[in-house]
């Protein structure tokens, strides 16, 4: 009976060795993914430092009274429904500062950069917009910036087997996949596959780094792409135009007309877009007030409980309310 037991023991050992090897392979795959994520994290940390420098530079530029941005047409169209300043909210980095390579474009040269629009079907436009809004980086952009990026994305088609992105190359474009499938590999190991409606290659326009993975077409594919310069131009143009618009709005408020330009500029930096739908309450009578509002689109009804039910005040674009909250 000893021999059969020894044979069974060898079989069990062999099974354990196989299971252990499978677990080792799994851990190696996880290690590769962790390495990828750590690389991206390092890039993001460097990006944050560059963005802070860009934000400081843009503020300095705006406070100098340069009117270049005001001369640039806002292709995205429209204005935010509401802007607010809250005393309880810390000053935040503006969303347009997400662009990388802050020294690549000078604000004074923005009027010399031409942005090209590309025709798209309704279905393509909706797919691109959904993809951008679902992306961890792009979803933080303002709606007008998303629309302008969408408008400037150009079509690209590649055959099966073509390399879209090569690991280690200098990246300059971000892509939205509309048709087909692509495979993502790193150092020859497969990481994942990507289908229609997804964004990839975004680090190339967010930060000047080499490609961290290879992307290959598994089928014939259709892509939409925008390069780094176009992306940065959109971000800086919309950012400076927004800053100019916000400053003009603040200058129209009587309580702020005596403030110097540098203070208005700083207030414009902390204005935040807020969207409300028809029927939403913005301020409740009796509630603690800590936010000042300026209407940039739509209408607002103001009423008081002590007033007759038909006595209401209608406010529209350019009007403001809640300014008493700023006085404590």
GROMACS .gro file of N, CA, C and O in nm, residues 67-144:
model
  312
   67UNK      N    1  -0.585   9.183  -2.374
   67UNK     CA    2  -0.717   9.159  -2.430
   67UNK      C    3  -0.716   9.060  -2.544
   67UNK      O    4  -0.811   9.050  -2.619
   68UNK      N    5  -0.605   8.988  -2.560
   68UNK     CA    6  -0.594   8.895  -2.673
   68UNK      C    7  -0.707   8.794  -2.672
   68UNK      O    8  -0.767   8.764  -2.775
   69UNK      N    9  -0.737   8.739  -2.553
   69UNK     CA   10  -0.837   8.632  -2.547
   69UNK      C   11  -0.973   8.682  -2.589
   69UNK      O   12  -1.052   8.608  -2.646
   70UNK      N   13  -1.003   8.808  -2.562
   70UNK     CA   14  -1.135   8.860  -2.594
   70UNK      C   15  -1.156   8.868  -2.744
   70UNK      O   16  -1.269   8.876  -2.792
   71UNK      N   17  -1.049   8.867  -2.823
   71UNK     CA   18  -1.059   8.877  -2.967
   71UNK      C   19  -1.083   8.741  -3.032
   71UNK      O   20  -1.110   8.734  -3.151
   72UNK      N   21  -1.075   8.633  -2.955
   72UNK     CA   22  -1.088   8.500  -3.012
   72UNK      C   23  -1.233   8.456  -3.005
   72UNK      O   24  -1.293   8.456  -2.898
   73UNK      N   25  -1.298   8.418  -3.115
   73UNK     CA   26  -1.436   8.374  -3.112
   73UNK      C   27  -1.449   8.244  -3.035
   73UNK      O   28  -1.365   8.157  -3.045
   74UNK      N   29  -1.558   8.231  -2.961
   74UNK     CA   30  -1.582   8.109  -2.884
   74UNK      C   31  -1.658   8.011  -2.970
   74UNK      O   32  -1.781   8.015  -2.980
   75UNK      N   33  -1.587   7.920  -3.035
   75UNK     CA   34  -1.650   7.825  -3.127
   75UNK      C   35  -1.745   7.730  -3.056
   75UNK      O   36  -1.837   7.678  -3.113
   76UNK      N   37  -1.717   7.705  -2.930
   76UNK     CA   38  -1.800   7.609  -2.858
   76UNK      C   39  -1.942   7.661  -2.846
   76UNK      O   40  -2.038   7.585  -2.841
   77UNK      N   41  -1.957   7.795  -2.839
   77UNK     CA   42  -2.089   7.854  -2.832
   77UNK      C   43  -2.151   7.839  -2.695
   77UNK      O   44  -2.118   7.752  -2.617
   78UNK      N   45  -2.247   7.931  -2.667
   78UNK     CA   46  -2.320   7.920  -2.543
   78UNK      C   47  -2.241   7.965  -2.423
   78UNK      O   48  -2.121   7.985  -2.429
   79UNK      N   49  -2.310   7.982  -2.309
   79UNK     CA   50  -2.247   8.023  -2.186
   79UNK      C   51  -2.300   7.937  -2.075
   79UNK      O   52  -2.408   7.879  -2.086
   80UNK      N   53  -2.230   7.927  -1.963
   80UNK     CA   54  -2.279   7.845  -1.854
   80UNK      C   55  -2.405   7.904  -1.795
   80UNK      O   56  -2.417   8.026  -1.781
   81UNK      N   57  -2.504   7.822  -1.759
   81UNK     CA   58  -2.629   7.873  -1.704
   81UNK      C   59  -2.609   7.954  -1.577
   81UNK      O   60  -2.685   8.044  -1.549
   82UNK      N   61  -2.511   7.925  -1.495
   82UNK     CA   62  -2.496   7.996  -1.369
   82UNK      C   63  -2.351   7.992  -1.325
   82UNK      O   64  -2.280   7.896  -1.349
   83UNK      N   65  -2.307   8.100  -1.262
   83UNK     CA   66  -2.174   8.104  -1.204
   83UNK      C   67  -2.188   8.146  -1.060
   83UNK      O   68  -2.274   8.227  -1.027
   84UNK      N   69  -2.101   8.092  -0.974
   84UNK     CA   70  -2.115   8.124  -0.834
   84UNK      C   71  -1.978   8.137  -0.769
   84UNK      O   72  -1.880   8.082  -0.814
   85UNK      N   73  -1.976   8.212  -0.659
   85UNK     CA   74  -1.859   8.223  -0.573
   85UNK      C   75  -1.903   8.184  -0.434
   85UNK      O   76  -1.998   8.240  -0.380
   86UNK      N   77  -1.835   8.086  -0.374
   86UNK     CA   78  -1.869   8.041  -0.240
   86UNK      C   79  -1.755   8.073  -0.145
   86UNK      O   80  -1.639   8.043  -0.173
   87UNK      N   81  -1.788   8.132  -0.030
   87UNK     CA   82  -1.686   8.165   0.068
   87UNK      C   83  -1.632   8.041   0.137
   87UNK      O   84  -1.521   8.041   0.189
   88UNK      N   85  -1.713   7.936   0.142
   88UNK     CA   86  -1.674   7.816   0.214
   88UNK      C   87  -1.595   7.718   0.130
   88UNK      O   88  -1.548   7.616   0.177
   89UNK      N   89  -1.583   7.746  -0.002
   89UNK     CA   90  -1.516   7.652  -0.091
   89UNK      C   91  -1.375   7.702  -0.119
   89UNK      O   92  -1.354   7.818  -0.153
   90UNK      N   93  -1.273   7.616  -0.105
   90UNK     CA   94  -1.135   7.659  -0.130
   90UNK      C   95  -1.113   7.690  -0.276
   90UNK      O   96  -1.181   7.637  -0.364
   91UNK      N   97  -1.017   7.776  -0.303
   91UNK     CA   98  -0.983   7.809  -0.441
   91UNK      C   99  -0.932   7.685  -0.511
   91UNK      O  100  -0.851   7.610  -0.458
   92UNK      N  101  -0.983   7.660  -0.629
   92UNK     CA  102  -0.950   7.536  -0.697
   92UNK      C  103  -0.879   7.565  -0.829
   92UNK      O  104  -0.889   7.674  -0.884
   93UNK      N  105  -0.808   7.466  -0.878
   93UNK     CA  106  -0.743   7.477  -1.008
   93UNK      C  107  -0.849   7.473  -1.116
   93UNK      O  108  -0.935   7.386  -1.117
   94UNK      N  109  -0.844   7.568  -1.210
   94UNK     CA  110  -0.944   7.572  -1.315
   94UNK      C  111  -0.930   7.454  -1.408
   94UNK      O  112  -0.823   7.404  -1.435
   95UNK      N  113  -1.044   7.410  -1.461
   95UNK     CA  114  -1.044   7.288  -1.538
   95UNK      C  115  -0.963   7.296  -1.665
   95UNK      O  116  -0.905   7.199  -1.709
   96UNK      N  117  -0.959   7.413  -1.727
   96UNK     CA  118  -0.885   7.421  -1.851
   96UNK      C  119  -0.736   7.401  -1.832
   96UNK      O  120  -0.664   7.375  -1.927
   97UNK      N  121  -0.688   7.407  -1.708
   97UNK     CA  122  -0.545   7.391  -1.683
   97UNK      C  123  -0.500   7.247  -1.694
   97UNK      O  124  -0.388   7.214  -1.665
   98UNK      N  125  -0.590   7.160  -1.741
   98UNK     CA  126  -0.556   7.019  -1.752
   98UNK      C  127  -0.454   6.995  -1.865
   98UNK      O  128  -0.390   6.892  -1.871
   99UNK      N  129  -0.439   7.093  -1.956
   99UNK     CA  130  -0.346   7.073  -2.066
   99UNK      C  131  -0.202   7.068  -2.018
   99UNK      O  132  -0.167   7.128  -1.918
  100UNK      N  133  -0.120   6.997  -2.093
  100UNK     CA  134   0.019   6.978  -2.054
  100UNK      C  135   0.111   7.072  -2.131
  100UNK      O  136   0.067   7.152  -2.212
  101UNK      N  137   0.243   7.057  -2.107
  101UNK     CA  138   0.343   7.140  -2.173
  101UNK      C  139   0.304   7.288  -2.170
  101UNK      O  140   0.277   7.351  -2.270
  102UNK      N  141   0.298   7.349  -2.049
  102UNK     CA  142   0.250   7.485  -2.036
  102UNK      C  143   0.328   7.587  -2.117
  102UNK      O  144   0.277   7.694  -2.146
  103UNK      N  145   0.452   7.558  -2.155
  103UNK     CA  146   0.530   7.655  -2.232
  103UNK      C  147   0.520   7.634  -2.382
  103UNK      O  148   0.583   7.705  -2.459
  104UNK      N  149   0.439   7.535  -2.425
  104UNK     CA  150   0.432   7.504  -2.567
  104UNK      C  151   0.364   7.615  -2.646
  104UNK      O  152   0.398   7.641  -2.760
  105UNK      N  153   0.266   7.683  -2.586
  105UNK     CA  154   0.194   7.788  -2.655
  105UNK      C  155   0.194   7.913  -2.568
  105UNK      O  156   0.173   7.906  -2.448
  106UNK      N  157   0.215   8.028  -2.633
  106UNK     CA  158   0.207   8.155  -2.563
  106UNK      C  159   0.067   8.211  -2.585
  106UNK      O  160   0.017   8.211  -2.698
  107UNK      N  161   0.000   8.259  -2.480
  107UNK     CA  162  -0.136   8.312  -2.497
  107UNK      C  163  -0.145   8.418  -2.605
  107UNK      O  164  -0.246   8.429  -2.674
  108UNK      N  165  -0.040   8.497  -2.623
  108UNK     CA  166  -0.043   8.602  -2.725
  108UNK      C  167  -0.044   8.545  -2.866
  108UNK      O  168  -0.077   8.616  -2.961
  109UNK      N  169  -0.008   8.417  -2.882
  109UNK     CA  170  -0.003   8.356  -3.014
  109UNK      C  171  -0.128   8.276  -3.047
  109UNK      O  172  -0.137   8.216  -3.154
  110UNK      N  173  -0.225   8.275  -2.957
  110UNK     CA  174  -0.343   8.191  -2.977
  110UNK      C  175  -0.422   8.230  -3.101
  110UNK      O  176  -0.482   8.144  -3.167
  111UNK      N  177  -0.424   8.360  -3.135
  111UNK     CA  178  -0.500   8.403  -3.252
  111UNK      C  179  -0.435   8.356  -3.382
  111UNK      O  180  -0.499   8.356  -3.487
  112UNK      N  181  -0.308   8.316  -3.377
  112UNK     CA  182  -0.238   8.272  -3.497
  112UNK      C  183  -0.258   8.122  -3.524
  112UNK      O  184  -0.219   8.072  -3.629
  113UNK      N  185  -0.315   8.050  -3.428
  113UNK     CA  186  -0.337   7.906  -3.443
  113UNK      C  187  -0.477   7.883  -3.498
  113UNK      O  188  -0.576   7.929  -3.440
  114UNK      N  189  -0.484   7.814  -3.610
  114UNK     CA  190  -0.613   7.786  -3.674
  114UNK      C  191  -0.661   7.647  -3.635
  114UNK      O  192  -0.588   7.549  -3.649
  115UNK      N  193  -0.783   7.639  -3.587
  115UNK     CA  194  -0.845   7.512  -3.553
  115UNK      C  195  -0.935   7.469  -3.668
  115UNK      O  196  -1.017   7.547  -3.717
  116UNK      N  197  -0.919   7.344  -3.711
  116UNK     CA  198  -0.997   7.293  -3.824
  116UNK      C  199  -1.111   7.206  -3.774
  116UNK      O  200  -1.091   7.119  -3.689
  117UNK      N  201  -1.230   7.230  -3.828
  117UNK     CA  202  -1.347   7.149  -3.793
  117UNK      C  203  -1.364   7.038  -3.895
  117UNK      O  204  -1.332   7.055  -4.014
  118UNK      N  205  -1.415   6.924  -3.849
  118UNK     CA  206  -1.438   6.810  -3.936
  118UNK      C  207  -1.584   6.766  -3.925
  118UNK      O  208  -1.637   6.755  -3.813
  119UNK      N  209  -1.645   6.745  -4.041
  119UNK     CA  210  -1.786   6.706  -4.043
  119UNK      C  211  -1.804   6.568  -3.980
  119UNK      O  212  -1.722   6.477  -4.003
  120UNK      N  213  -1.912   6.552  -3.907
  120UNK     CA  214  -1.942   6.425  -3.841
  120UNK      C  215  -2.092   6.400  -3.848
  120UNK      O  216  -2.171   6.495  -3.846
  121UNK      N  217  -2.130   6.276  -3.853
  121UNK     CA  218  -2.272   6.242  -3.844
  121UNK      C  219  -2.319   6.262  -3.701
  121UNK      O  220  -2.238   6.272  -3.608
  122UNK      N  221  -2.448   6.266  -3.682
  122UNK     CA  222  -2.504   6.280  -3.548
  122UNK      C  223  -2.461   6.163  -3.460
  122UNK      O  224  -2.426   6.181  -3.343
  123UNK      N  225  -2.458   6.042  -3.518
  123UNK     CA  226  -2.420   5.924  -3.441
  123UNK      C  227  -2.274   5.931  -3.398
  123UNK      O  228  -2.240   5.898  -3.284
  124UNK      N  229  -2.187   5.976  -3.489
  124UNK     CA  230  -2.045   5.988  -3.454
  124UNK      C  231  -2.023   6.093  -3.346
  124UNK      O  232  -1.946   6.072  -3.252
  125UNK      N  233  -2.092   6.205  -3.359
  125UNK     CA  234  -2.078   6.312  -3.259
  125UNK      C  235  -2.122   6.263  -3.121
  125UNK      O  236  -2.056   6.290  -3.020
  126UNK      N  237  -2.233   6.192  -3.117
  126UNK     CA  238  -2.284   6.143  -2.988
  126UNK      C  239  -2.188   6.041  -2.928
  126UNK      O  240  -2.164   6.040  -2.807
  127UNK      N  241  -2.132   5.953  -3.013
  127UNK     CA  242  -2.036   5.853  -2.963
  127UNK      C  243  -1.911   5.920  -2.907
  127UNK      O  244  -1.864   5.883  -2.798
  128UNK      N  245  -1.857   6.019  -2.978
  128UNK     CA  246  -1.737   6.087  -2.931
  128UNK      C  247  -1.764   6.160  -2.800
  128UNK      O  248  -1.684   6.152  -2.706
  129UNK      N  249  -1.878   6.228  -2.793
  129UNK     CA  250  -1.910   6.302  -2.671
  129UNK      C  251  -1.926   6.209  -2.551
  129UNK      O  252  -1.875   6.237  -2.442
  130UNK      N  253  -1.993   6.095  -2.571
  130UNK     CA  254  -2.009   5.999  -2.462
  130UNK      C  255  -1.873   5.945  -2.418
  130UNK      O  256  -1.846   5.929  -2.299
  131UNK      N  257  -1.786   5.916  -2.516
  131UNK     CA  258  -1.653   5.863  -2.483
  131UNK      C  259  -1.573   5.963  -2.402
  131UNK      O  260  -1.507   5.926  -2.303
  132UNK      N  261  -1.575   6.090  -2.441
  132UNK     CA  262  -1.501   6.192  -2.368
  132UNK      C  263  -1.557   6.210  -2.228
  132UNK      O  264  -1.481   6.226  -2.131
  133UNK      N  265  -1.690   6.206  -2.215
  133UNK     CA  266  -1.751   6.226  -2.085
  133UNK      C  267  -1.729   6.108  -1.992
  133UNK      O  268  -1.732   6.121  -1.869
  134UNK      N  269  -1.704   5.989  -2.048
  134UNK     CA  270  -1.680   5.870  -1.966
  134UNK      C  271  -1.533   5.855  -1.927
  134UNK      O  272  -1.501   5.773  -1.841
  135UNK      N  273  -1.444   5.931  -1.991
  135UNK     CA  274  -1.301   5.918  -1.964
  135UNK      C  275  -1.264   5.990  -1.835
  135UNK      O  276  -1.311   6.101  -1.809
  136UNK      N  277  -1.179   5.927  -1.754
  136UNK     CA  278  -1.144   5.983  -1.623
  136UNK      C  279  -1.081   6.120  -1.633
  136UNK      O  280  -1.096   6.203  -1.543
  137UNK      N  281  -1.006   6.147  -1.742
  137UNK     CA  282  -0.940   6.276  -1.758
  137UNK      C  283  -1.034   6.377  -1.823
  137UNK      O  284  -1.048   6.489  -1.775
  138UNK      N  285  -1.097   6.340  -1.932
  138UNK     CA  286  -1.175   6.434  -2.011
  138UNK      C  287  -1.305   6.477  -1.945
  138UNK      O  288  -1.356   6.586  -1.971
  139UNK      N  289  -1.362   6.392  -1.861
  139UNK     CA  290  -1.493   6.422  -1.802
  139UNK      C  291  -1.490   6.545  -1.713
  139UNK      O  292  -1.595   6.601  -1.681
  140UNK      N  293  -1.371   6.590  -1.672
  140UNK     CA  294  -1.362   6.707  -1.587
  140UNK      C  295  -1.359   6.838  -1.666
  140UNK      O  296  -1.360   6.945  -1.605
  141UNK      N  297  -1.356   6.827  -1.797
  141UNK     CA  298  -1.358   6.948  -1.878
  141UNK      C  299  -1.497   7.009  -1.881
  141UNK      O  300  -1.597   6.940  -1.855
  142UNK      N  301  -1.505   7.137  -1.913
  142UNK     CA  302  -1.634   7.203  -1.923
  142UNK      C  303  -1.703   7.158  -2.052
  142UNK      O  304  -1.639   7.116  -2.148
  143UNK      N  305  -1.836   7.174  -2.052
  143UNK     CA  306  -1.916   7.125  -2.165
  143UNK      C  307  -1.874   7.191  -2.295
  143UNK      O  308  -1.863   7.124  -2.399
  144UNK      N  309  -1.849   7.321  -2.292
  144UNK     CA  310  -1.809   7.391  -2.413
  144UNK      C  311  -1.676   7.342  -2.466
  144UNK      O  312  -1.655   7.335  -2.588
   0.00000   0.00000   0.00000
